[in-house]
Coordinates of C-alpha atoms and ligand atoms in Angstrom, one line a residue:
X22 CA 0.0 0.0 0.0
X23 CA 2.8 2.4 0.8
X24 CA 6.2 2.7 -0.7
X25 CA 9.1 5.0 0.1
X26 CA 9.5 7.4 -2.7
X27 CA 11.7 10.2 -1.4
X28 CA 13.2 8.4 1.6
X29 CA 16.9 9.3 1.8
X30 CA 19.0 8.0 4.7
X31 CA 22.1 9.8 3.8
X32 CA 21.1 13.5 3.8
X33 CA 23.5 15.7 5.6
X34 CA 22.0 18.1 8.1
X35 CA 23.3 21.1 6.3
X36 CA 21.4 20.1 3.2
X37 CA 18.4 19.2 5.2
X38 CA 18.1 22.7 6.7
X39 CA 17.8 24.2 3.2
X40 CA 15.3 21.6 1.9
X41 CA 13.3 21.1 5.1
X42 CA 9.7 20.4 4.1
X43 CA 6.4 20.8 5.9
X44 CA 4.0 17.9 5.8
X45 CA 0.3 18.6 6.5
X46 CA -1.7 15.9 8.1
X47 CA -5.5 16.2 8.6
X48 CA -6.7 14.6 11.9
X49 CA -10.2 13.4 11.6
X50 CA -12.5 15.2 9.1
X51 CA -15.8 17.1 8.9
X52 CA -17.7 13.8 8.4
X53 CA -16.2 12.3 11.5
X54 CA -13.8 9.8 9.9
X55 CA -11.4 8.2 12.5
X56 CA -8.2 8.6 10.4
X57 CA -5.2 10.7 9.8
X58 CA -5.0 11.8 6.1
X59 CA -2.5 10.8 4.8
X60 CA -2.0 8.0 7.2
X61 CA 1.7 7.4 6.5
X62 CA 4.4 9.7 5.1
X63 CA 8.1 9.7 4.5
X64 CA 10.0 12.7 5.7
X65 CA 13.6 13.8 5.8
X66 CA 15.5 14.8 9.0
X67 CA 14.6 18.4 9.7
X68 CA 11.2 18.2 8.1
X69 CA 8.1 19.3 10.1
X70 CA 4.8 17.5 10.4
X71 CA 1.8 19.7 11.1
X72 CA -1.3 18.0 12.5
X73 CA -4.5 19.9 11.7
X74 CA -7.2 18.9 14.1
X75 CA -10.7 18.7 12.5
X76 CA -14.1 18.2 14.1
X77 CA -14.4 16.0 17.2
X78 CA -11.7 15.6 19.8
X79 CA -8.5 13.9 18.8
X80 CA -4.9 13.7 19.8
X81 CA -1.6 12.9 18.0
X82 CA 0.2 10.8 20.6
X83 CA 3.5 9.0 20.0
X84 CA 3.4 5.3 20.5
X85 CA 5.7 2.4 19.5
X86 CA 5.3 -0.3 16.9
X87 CA 5.1 -2.9 19.7
X88 CA 2.3 -1.0 21.5
X89 CA 0.4 0.9 18.9
X90 CA -2.3 2.3 21.2
X91 CA -0.2 3.2 24.2
X92 CA 1.7 6.4 24.8
X93 CA 5.5 5.9 24.5
X94 CA 7.2 7.0 27.7
X95 CA 9.0 10.3 26.9
X96 CA 7.2 10.5 23.5
X97 CA 5.4 13.6 22.2
X98 CA 1.7 14.1 22.8
X99 CA -0.5 16.9 21.3
X100 CA -3.1 16.4 24.1
X101 CA -6.8 16.6 23.2
X102 CA -7.9 19.1 20.6
X103 CA -11.7 19.4 20.8
X104 CA -13.2 21.0 17.7
X105 CA -17.0 21.7 17.7
X106 CA -19.0 20.3 14.7
X107 CA -19.9 23.8 13.5
X108 CA -16.3 25.1 13.4
X109 CA -15.2 25.3 9.8
X110 CA -11.8 27.0 9.9
X111 CA -9.0 28.0 12.3
X112 CA -8.4 24.4 13.2
X113 CA -5.9 23.9 16.0
X114 CA -2.5 22.5 14.9
X115 CA 0.4 20.6 16.5
X116 CA 3.8 20.4 15.0
X117 CA 6.6 17.9 15.4
X118 CA 10.1 18.0 13.9
X119 CA 11.6 14.9 12.4
X120 CA 14.9 14.5 14.2
X121 CA 16.1 11.3 12.7
X122 CA 15.2 8.5 10.3
X123 CA 13.8 6.2 13.1
X124 CA 10.1 5.4 12.4
X125 CA 7.6 7.6 14.3
X126 CA 4.4 5.9 15.3
X127 CA 1.3 7.9 16.3
X128 CA -2.2 7.2 17.5
X129 CA -5.3 9.0 18.7
X130 CA -5.7 8.6 22.4
X131 CA -9.5 9.3 22.5
X132 CA -11.6 6.7 24.3
X133 CA -8.4 4.7 25.1
X134 CA -8.9 1.2 26.4
X135 CA -12.6 1.2 25.6
X136 CA -14.6 -0.4 22.8
X137 CA -14.9 3.1 21.3
X138 CA -11.1 3.5 21.1
X139 CA -10.1 5.7 18.1
X140 CA -6.8 3.8 17.9
X141 CA -8.6 0.5 18.0
X142 CA -10.7 1.8 15.0
X143 CA -7.4 2.1 13.1
X144 CA -6.8 5.8 13.8
X145 CA -3.0 5.6 13.5
X146 CA -0.3 7.4 11.6
X147 CA 3.4 6.8 10.8
X148 CA 6.5 8.7 9.6
X149 CA 9.2 6.7 7.9
X150 CA 7.6 3.2 8.6
X151 CA 9.0 0.1 6.8
X152 CA 8.0 -0.5 3.2
X153 CA 5.0 -2.7 2.7
X154 CA 5.9 -6.4 3.2
X155 CA 8.5 -5.6 5.8
X156 CA 7.9 -6.4 9.5
X157 CA 7.4 -2.8 10.5
X158 CA 5.2 -1.8 7.6
X159 CA 2.3 0.6 8.1
X160 CA -0.1 -2.2 7.3
X161 CA 1.2 -4.3 10.1
X162 CA 1.1 -1.4 12.5
X163 CA -2.5 -0.5 11.6
X164 CA -3.5 -4.2 11.8
X165 CA -2.1 -4.4 15.3
X166 CA -4.1 -1.4 16.3
X167 CA -7.2 -2.8 14.7
X168 CA -6.6 -6.1 16.6
X169 CA -6.5 -4.2 19.8
X170 CA -9.9 -2.6 18.9
X171 CA -11.4 -6.0 18.2
X172 CA -10.1 -7.3 21.5
X173 CA -11.5 -4.2 23.4
X174 CA -14.9 -4.7 21.7
X175 CA -14.9 -8.4 22.6
X176 CA -13.9 -7.6 26.1
X177 CA -16.8 -5.1 26.4
X178 CA -19.2 -7.5 24.9
X179 CA -18.2 -10.4 27.3
X180 CA -18.2 -8.0 30.3
X181 CA -21.7 -6.9 29.5
X182 CA -22.8 -10.5 28.8
X183 CA -21.3 -11.5 32.1
X184 CA -23.0 -8.7 33.9
X185 CA -26.3 -9.7 32.4
X186 CA -25.9 -13.2 33.7
X187 CA -24.3 -11.9 37.0
X188 CA -21.2 -14.0 36.3
X189 CA -17.9 -12.5 37.3
X190 CA -16.5 -10.6 34.4
X191 CA -12.9 -11.7 35.0
X192 CA -13.9 -15.3 34.7
X193 CA -15.5 -14.7 31.3
X194 CA -12.5 -12.7 30.0
X195 CA -10.0 -15.2 31.3
X196 CA -11.9 -18.2 29.8
X197 CA -10.6 -17.3 26.3
X198 CA -7.0 -17.4 27.5
X199 CA -4.8 -20.4 28.1
X200 CA -4.0 -20.7 31.8
X201 CA -1.4 -22.0 34.2
X202 CA -0.6 -21.5 37.8
X203 CA 1.9 -19.1 39.4
X204 CA 5.2 -20.5 40.5
X205 CA 4.1 -20.1 44.2
X206 CA 0.9 -19.3 45.9
X207 CA -2.4 -20.6 44.6
X208 CA -3.2 -18.2 41.8
X209 CA -4.1 -18.9 38.2
X210 CA -2.3 -16.8 35.6
X211 CA -2.3 -16.5 31.8
X212 CA 0.0 -19.0 30.2
X213 CA 3.2 -17.9 28.5
X214 CA 2.9 -17.2 24.8
X215 CA 4.5 -19.7 22.5
X216 CA 7.4 -18.3 20.6
X217 CA 8.8 -19.2 17.2
X218 CA 12.3 -18.7 16.0
X219 CA 12.7 -16.0 13.4
X220 CA 15.7 -15.1 11.3
X221 CA 15.8 -11.5 10.1
X222 CA 18.3 -9.2 8.4
X223 CA 18.6 -6.1 10.5
X224 CA 19.7 -2.8 8.9
X225 CA 20.7 0.1 11.2
X226 CA 22.4 3.1 9.8
X227 CA 25.2 1.7 7.6
X228 CA 25.4 -1.6 9.4
X229 CA 23.6 -4.8 8.5
X230 CA 23.5 -8.2 10.3
X231 CA 21.4 -11.3 10.6
X232 CA 19.8 -12.2 13.9
X233 CA 17.8 -15.1 15.1
X234 CA 15.3 -14.5 17.9
X235 CA 12.2 -15.7 19.5
X236 CA 9.1 -14.0 18.2
X237 CA 5.7 -14.3 19.8
X238 CA 2.4 -12.5 19.3
X239 CA 2.9 -8.8 20.1
X240 CA 6.7 -9.0 20.5
X241 CA 8.6 -5.9 19.5
X242 CA 11.0 -5.8 16.5
X243 CA 14.6 -6.9 16.9
X244 CA 15.8 -3.8 15.1
X245 CA 17.7 -1.4 17.4
X246 CA 16.7 2.3 17.3
X247 CA 20.3 3.1 16.4
X248 CA 23.7 1.5 16.7
X249 CA 24.0 2.9 20.2
X250 CA 20.3 2.6 21.1
X251 CA 18.2 4.9 23.2
X252 CA 18.5 5.5 26.9
X253 CA 15.5 5.3 29.3
X254 CA 15.9 6.6 32.8
X255 CA 13.7 4.9 35.5
X256 CA 13.4 6.5 38.9
X257 CA 13.3 4.0 41.7
X258 CA 11.5 5.1 44.8
X259 CA 11.1 8.6 43.6
X260 CA 9.8 11.0 46.3
X261 CA 9.5 8.1 48.8
X262 CA 7.0 6.1 46.8
X263 CA 7.3 2.4 46.3
X264 CA 7.3 2.7 42.5
X265 CA 9.4 2.6 39.4
X266 CA 8.8 5.7 37.3
X267 CA 7.9 4.9 34.5
X268 CA 6.5 1.5 35.6
X269 CA 7.5 -0.1 32.3
X270 CA 9.3 0.8 29.1
X271 CA 9.0 -0.5 25.6
X272 CA 12.7 -0.8 24.5
X273 CA 14.5 -2.3 21.5
X274 CA 17.8 -4.3 21.5
X275 CA 20.8 -2.1 22.4
X276 CA 18.7 0.4 24.3
X277 CA 19.9 1.1 27.8
X278 CA 17.7 1.2 30.9
X279 CA 19.3 3.4 33.6
X280 CA 17.8 2.8 37.0
X281 CA 18.3 5.9 39.2
X282 CA 17.9 5.0 42.9
X283 CA 16.2 7.6 45.1
X284 CA 16.0 7.7 49.0
X285 CA 15.5 4.5 51.0
X286 CA 17.2 1.3 50.0
X287 CA 15.7 -0.4 46.9
X288 CA 16.8 -3.0 44.3
X289 CA 16.0 -3.7 40.7
X290 CA 16.0 -7.5 40.7
X291 CA 15.0 -9.7 37.7
X292 CA 12.2 -12.1 38.3
X293 CA 9.7 -13.8 36.0
X294 CA 6.0 -13.3 35.2
X295 CA 5.0 -16.5 37.1
X296 CA 7.1 -15.6 40.1
X297 CA 7.0 -11.8 40.3
X298 CA 8.6 -11.4 43.8
X299 CA 11.3 -14.1 43.6
X300 CA 14.8 -13.5 42.1
X301 CA 15.1 -15.3 38.8
X302 CA 17.1 -18.5 39.3
X303 CA 20.4 -19.0 37.6
X304 CA 20.2 -21.6 34.8
X305 CA 23.3 -23.2 33.4
X306 CA 25.5 -20.5 34.8
X307 CA 23.5 -17.5 33.6
X308 CA 23.5 -14.4 35.8
X309 CA 20.1 -13.0 36.3
X310 CA 20.0 -9.2 36.5
X311 CA 20.2 -7.7 39.9
X312 CA 21.3 -4.2 41.0
X313 CA 21.7 -5.3 44.7
X314 CA 20.6 -3.0 47.5
X315 CA 21.1 0.7 46.8
X316 CA 20.9 2.6 50.1
X317 CA 20.4 6.3 49.6
X318 CA 20.6 8.7 52.5
X319 CA 17.6 11.0 53.2
X320 CA 19.7 14.1 52.6
X321 CA 21.3 12.7 49.4
X322 CA 21.2 15.0 46.3
X323 CA 22.8 12.8 43.8
X324 CA 21.5 9.3 43.1
X325 CA 23.4 6.1 42.3
X326 CA 22.5 4.4 39.0
X327 CA 22.6 0.9 37.6
X328 CA 22.2 0.2 33.9
X329 CA 20.9 -2.7 31.9
X330 CA 21.5 -3.1 28.1
X331 CA 18.5 -4.7 26.5
X332 CA 19.5 -7.6 24.2
X333 CA 16.2 -9.5 23.8
X334 CA 12.7 -8.8 22.6
X335 CA 11.3 -10.9 25.4
X336 CA 9.6 -9.2 28.3
X337 CA 12.0 -8.6 31.2
X338 CA 10.4 -8.5 34.7
X339 CA 11.8 -6.8 37.8
X340 CA 10.9 -6.2 41.4
X341 CA 12.3 -4.6 44.6
X342 CA 13.6 -7.1 47.1
X343 CA 13.3 -4.8 50.1
X344 CA 11.0 -5.3 53.0
X345 CA 9.5 -2.6 55.2
X346 CA 10.2 -2.7 59.0
X347 CA 6.8 -4.4 59.5
X348 CA 8.0 -7.3 57.3
X349 CA 5.7 -6.4 54.3
X350 CA 7.6 -6.5 51.0
X351 CA 8.0 -3.6 48.6
X352 CA 7.1 -6.1 45.8
X353 CA 3.8 -7.0 47.4
X354 CA 3.0 -3.3 47.5
X355 CA 3.3 -3.4 43.7
X356 CA 6.9 -2.2 43.4
X357 CA 7.5 -4.0 40.1
X358 CA 8.9 -2.9 36.7
X359 CA 9.0 -4.4 33.2
X360 CA 10.7 -4.0 29.9
X361 CA 8.6 -4.9 26.9
X362 CA 5.5 -6.3 28.5
X363 CA 3.1 -7.3 25.8
X364 CA 0.4 -4.7 26.6
X365 CA -2.1 -6.3 24.1
X366 CA -1.9 -9.7 25.9
X367 CA -3.1 -11.1 29.2
X368 CA 0.5 -10.9 30.4
X369 CA 0.5 -7.1 30.4
X370 CA 2.1 -4.9 33.0
X371 CA -1.1 -4.5 35.0
X372 CA -1.5 -8.2 35.2
X373 CA 2.1 -8.6 36.5
X374 CA 1.6 -5.9 39.1
X375 CA -1.7 -7.4 40.2
X376 CA 0.0 -10.8 40.5
X377 CA 2.8 -9.4 42.7
X378 CA 0.2 -7.9 45.0
X379 CA -1.9 -11.0 45.0
X380 CA 1.1 -13.3 45.8
X381 CA 3.2 -11.1 48.1
X382 CA 0.8 -8.4 49.3
X383 CA 0.0 -8.1 52.9
X384 CA -3.3 -9.9 52.4
X385 CA -1.7 -12.8 50.5
X386 CA -1.9 -16.1 52.5
X387 CA 1.7 -16.7 51.4
X388 CA 3.2 -13.2 51.5
X389 CA 6.8 -14.1 52.4
X390 CA 6.6 -11.4 55.0
X391 CA 8.7 -13.5 57.4
X392 CA 11.5 -14.1 55.0
X393 CA 13.1 -10.8 55.6
X394 CA 16.6 -12.0 54.6
X395 CA 15.8 -13.5 51.2
X396 CA 19.1 -14.0 49.5
X397 CA 19.3 -13.1 45.8
X398 CA 20.7 -16.5 45.0
X399 CA 18.2 -18.5 47.0
X400 CA 16.3 -21.0 44.9
X401 CA 12.6 -21.3 45.2
X402 CA 11.5 -24.1 47.5
X403 CA 8.2 -24.7 45.8
X404 CA 6.8 -24.4 42.3
X405 CA 10.3 -24.9 41.0
X406 CA 9.2 -26.8 37.8
X407 CA 6.9 -24.0 36.7
X408 CA 9.6 -21.4 37.3
X409 CA 12.1 -23.6 35.4
X410 CA 9.9 -23.6 32.3
X411 CA 9.6 -19.9 32.4
X412 CA 13.3 -19.4 32.8
X413 CA 14.1 -21.7 30.0
X414 CA 11.9 -19.7 27.6
X415 CA 13.4 -16.4 28.5
X416 CA 17.0 -17.6 28.6
X417 CA 16.7 -19.6 25.4
X418 CA 15.9 -16.5 23.4
X419 CA 18.3 -14.3 25.3
X420 CA 21.2 -16.5 24.3
X421 CA 19.9 -16.6 20.7
X422 CA 19.8 -12.9 20.5
X423 CA 23.0 -12.3 22.3
X424 CA 24.7 -14.6 19.9
X425 CA 23.3 -12.9 16.8
X426 CA 23.2 -9.3 17.9
X427 CA 25.9 -8.1 20.1
Ligands
LIG506 C1 -15.1 11.7 4.8 O1 -14.1 12.6 4.6 C2 -12.9 12.0 4.1 C3 -11.8 13.1 4.1 O2 -12.3 14.3 3.9 C4 -13.2 11.6 2.7 O3 -12.1 11.0 2.1 C5 -14.3 10.6 2.7 O4 -14.7 10.2 1.4 C6 -15.6 11.1 3.5 N1 -16.5 10.1 3.7 C7 -17.8 10.3 3.5 C8 -18.7 9.1 3.8 O5 -18.2 11.4 3.1
LIG507 C1 -11.9 15.8 24.9 O1 -11.7 14.4 25.2 C2 -11.1 14.2 26.5 C3 -10.8 12.8 26.7 O2 -11.9 12.0 26.4 C4 -12.1 14.8 27.5 O3 -11.5 14.7 28.8 C5 -12.4 16.2 27.3 O4 -13.4 16.6 28.2 C6 -12.9 16.3 25.8 N1 -13.2 17.8 25.6 C7 -14.3 18.2 25.1 C8 -14.4 19.7 25.0 O5 -15.2 17.4 24.8
LIG508 C1 -21.3 26.8 17.2 O1 -22.4 26.5 18.0 C2 -22.4 27.0 19.3 C3 -23.6 26.5 20.1 O2 -24.6 26.1 19.3 C4 -22.4 28.6 19.2 O3 -22.3 29.1 20.5 C5 -21.1 29.0 18.5 O4 -21.1 30.3 18.3 C6 -21.1 28.3 17.1 N1 -19.8 28.5 16.5 C7 -19.7 28.8 15.2 C8 -18.3 29.1 14.7 O5 -20.6 28.9 14.5
LIG509 C1 12.8 16.3 18.2 O1 13.7 16.9 19.2 C2 13.0 17.9 20.0 C3 14.0 18.5 20.9 O2 14.8 17.5 21.5 C4 11.9 17.2 20.8 O3 11.2 18.1 21.5 C5 10.9 16.6 19.8 O4 9.9 15.9 20.5 C6 11.7 15.6 18.9 N1 10.7 15.1 17.8 C7 10.3 13.9 17.8 C8 9.4 13.5 16.7 O5 10.7 13.0 18.6
LIG510 C1 6.4 14.3 47.0 O1 5.6 13.9 48.1 C2 5.0 14.9 48.9 C3 4.4 14.3 50.1 O2 3.9 13.0 49.8 C4 4.1 15.7 48.0 O3 3.5 16.7 48.7 C5 4.8 16.2 46.8 O4 3.9 16.9 45.9 C6 5.5 15.1 46.0 N1 6.4 15.7 45.0 C7 6.4 15.3 43.8 C8 7.3 15.9 42.8 O5 5.7 14.3 43.4
LIG511 C1 19.7 -2.1 52.8 O1 18.8 -3.2 52.9 C2 19.4 -4.5 53.0 C3 18.3 -5.5 53.1 O2 17.3 -5.2 53.9 C4 20.2 -4.5 54.3 O3 20.9 -5.7 54.4 C5 21.2 -3.4 54.3 O4 22.0 -3.3 55.5 C6 20.5 -2.0 54.0 N1 21.6 -1.0 53.9 C7 21.5 0.1 54.6 C8 22.7 1.0 54.4 O5 20.6 0.4 55.3
LIG512 C1 23.9 13.8 55.1 O1 23.9 13.6 56.6 C2 25.0 12.9 57.1 C3 24.8 12.6 58.5 O2 24.1 13.6 59.1 C4 26.3 13.7 56.8 O3 27.4 13.0 57.2 C5 26.4 13.9 55.3 O4 27.5 14.7 55.0 C6 25.2 14.5 54.7 N1 25.3 14.5 53.3 C7 24.9 15.6 52.5 C8 25.0 15.4 51.0 O5 24.4 16.6 53.0
LIG513 C1 22.9 -9.0 27.5 O1 23.9 -9.9 27.2 C2 25.0 -9.8 28.2 C3 26.1 -10.8 27.8 O2 25.6 -12.0 27.3 C4 24.5 -10.1 29.6 O3 25.6 -10.0 30.5 C5 23.4 -9.1 29.9 O4 22.9 -9.4 31.2 C6 22.3 -9.2 28.9 N1 21.3 -8.2 29.1 C7 20.1 -8.5 29.4 C8 19.1 -7.4 29.6 O5 19.7 -9.7 29.5
LIG514 C1 -4.2 -6.8 31.1 O1 -4.3 -7.3 32.4 C2 -5.5 -7.0 33.1 C3 -5.3 -7.5 34.5 O2 -5.1 -8.8 34.6 C4 -6.7 -7.7 32.4 O3 -7.9 -7.3 33.0 C5 -6.7 -7.2 30.9 O4 -7.7 -7.9 30.2 C6 -5.3 -7.4 30.3 N1 -5.4 -6.8 28.9 C7 -5.4 -7.5 27.8 C8 -5.3 -6.8 26.5 O5 -5.4 -8.7 27.8
LIG515 C1 -6.9 -6.7 53.2 O1 -7.1 -6.9 54.5 C2 -7.7 -5.9 55.2 C3 -7.8 -6.2 56.7 O2 -7.7 -7.5 56.9 C4 -9.1 -5.7 54.6 O3 -9.8 -4.6 55.2 C5 -8.9 -5.4 53.1 O4 -10.2 -5.3 52.5 C6 -8.2 -6.5 52.4 N1 -7.9 -6.1 51.0 C7 -8.1 -7.0 50.0 C8 -7.7 -6.4 48.7 O5 -8.4 -8.1 50.2
LIG516 C1 7.0 -13.6 47.9 O1 6.4 -14.8 48.4 C2 7.2 -16.0 48.2 C3 6.4 -17.2 48.7 O2 6.0 -17.0 50.0 C4 8.5 -15.9 48.9 O3 9.3 -17.0 48.7 C5 9.3 -14.6 48.4 O4 10.4 -14.5 49.2 C6 8.4 -13.4 48.6 N1 9.1 -12.3 48.0 C7 9.3 -11.2 48.7 C8 10.1 -10.1 48.0 O5 9.0 -11.1 49.9
LIG517 C1 21.3 -26.6 30.6 O1 22.4 -27.4 30.2 C2 22.0 -28.8 29.9 C3 23.2 -29.5 29.6 O2 24.0 -28.8 28.6 C4 20.9 -28.8 28.8 O3 20.5 -30.1 28.6 C5 19.8 -27.9 29.3 O4 18.8 -27.9 28.2 C6 20.2 -26.5 29.6 N1 19.1 -25.8 30.1 C7 18.7 -24.6 29.6 C8 17.5 -24.0 30.3 O5 19.3 -24.1 28.7

């Protein structure tokens, strides 16, 4: 459907300044269409994209290929631009500048996460997407958004059906998903997705290489944003809260996650979806990620950091190992973090956070509150086989990627 015509990677910035173009994009229309027109463009570095907001109440919000209908942490957002039906000119505009050749993915945030989601109706836009037929084509992006819309509508329908028969909504929604049990505690969780090995040729800037990685429904691309990757800073325990801020990031291989530890004494410790508040066990000599405890004095003004380089497209799950003086765990209070959770799946970030609270919260029957001296290398005493399965899945593709990519 869409082919690059004037897509030039090699333009020098000096040349760009002279030739910088303005691309006008209509957002919605007088007849209420839920679309950006045109819906995909190619632009050179230095070009500007001007969004013209027509009738209704739309946004132009940056997302990512992996999560088409979710705001990208740190991305741009026009905010809502309500335009009454009888307004015929002086439409509000929002302008972005194209800073590099990395694809820019955009959606309308109106009615987010509801059956009426504009994004779920296909109201998405892209700058410098992959050509048709490539994994990150506009068609694939839009289809992913439409799939989210279909899911949201099905969810709404099953919720209202469940409400009508007075059955618990969660049961109905969960019935369509494969299930398994958590690695400890007595909680049913969505099963891990099945992955397939994919071989792709990756082109970044002037470099090209072949990589083999596990792909599963909703997994992000294996293509780094650039040779050095992007950097995401995550504040740990900002302002005394038991949180990671942002709570998750969508990252590509070679991106760096910088954990910045604020006051108190937190960790960023790798776990798994099925065992959210247990350090990931070492398998065949692998070293699961763990910052260790990072005590920060109350009067500190500079904060220690710990960095992780992403080298997989699989979700990575983290928690804080600390316990409060009353024995309750930070993890059970929902202090968890993720890289690349598949937000369109049942194993999304909210599900992970809820599971941590259910398994290790103060109300959990098996909260681990008494184990105040959990050692990072301790192996789980129960549910070991479930944990093992999960670990194998993650590490298998980690190794595959590490071998092909870095
Ligand atoms: C609605 O507006 C769009 C853009 O102006 C146009 O392409 C489309 O044909 C219109 N649809 C109808 C049903 O009028
Ligand atoms: C525009 O949409 C947003 C989000 O749904 C809503 O909060 C806001 O009130 C709307 N504005 C108008 C004027 O309808
Ligand atoms: C649009 O309609 C509202 C209310 O009916 C009115 O107050 C406003 O002046 C109208 N605006 C235009 C541009 O006609
Ligand atoms: C381009 O860079 C400017 C300044 O850093 C930033 O505000 C803007 O959001 C960037 N544009 C895009 C599309 O990311
Ligand atoms: C930090 O926490 C205090 C008290 O809980 C609150 O008043 C303040 O607004 C917070 N500051 C920020 C930047 O969140
Ligand atoms: C940080 O917490 C750990 C685990 O609770 C503890 O062993 C360590 O002594 C604490 N460090 C400081 C400086 O409080
Ligand atoms: C913080 O307080 C401690 C003890 O009161 C003191 O030794 C230290 O110098 C202070 N640090 C800063 C950055 O003010
Ligand atoms: C990436 O690979 C290196 C070396 O294999 C490893 O030490 C590192 O922990 C990996 N990063 C992640 C996020 O798994
Ligand atoms: C995300 O997780 C929540 C909580 O488990 C669940 O209600 C929701 O359906 C999940 N979203 C998707 C798209 O599966
Ligand atoms: C947790 O326990 C407290 C007191 O036992 C109770 O009031 C509260 O409703 C419980 N919360 C949940 C989510 O079960
Ligand atoms: C969470 O609960 C499990 C099972 O009781 C326990 O082994 C683990 O140490 C707990 N995690 C934390 C951080 O308390
Ligand atoms: C660990 O190594 C053994 C022996 O080489 C192998 O059979 C097993 O599959 C490996 N486990 C994982 C999770 O890679």
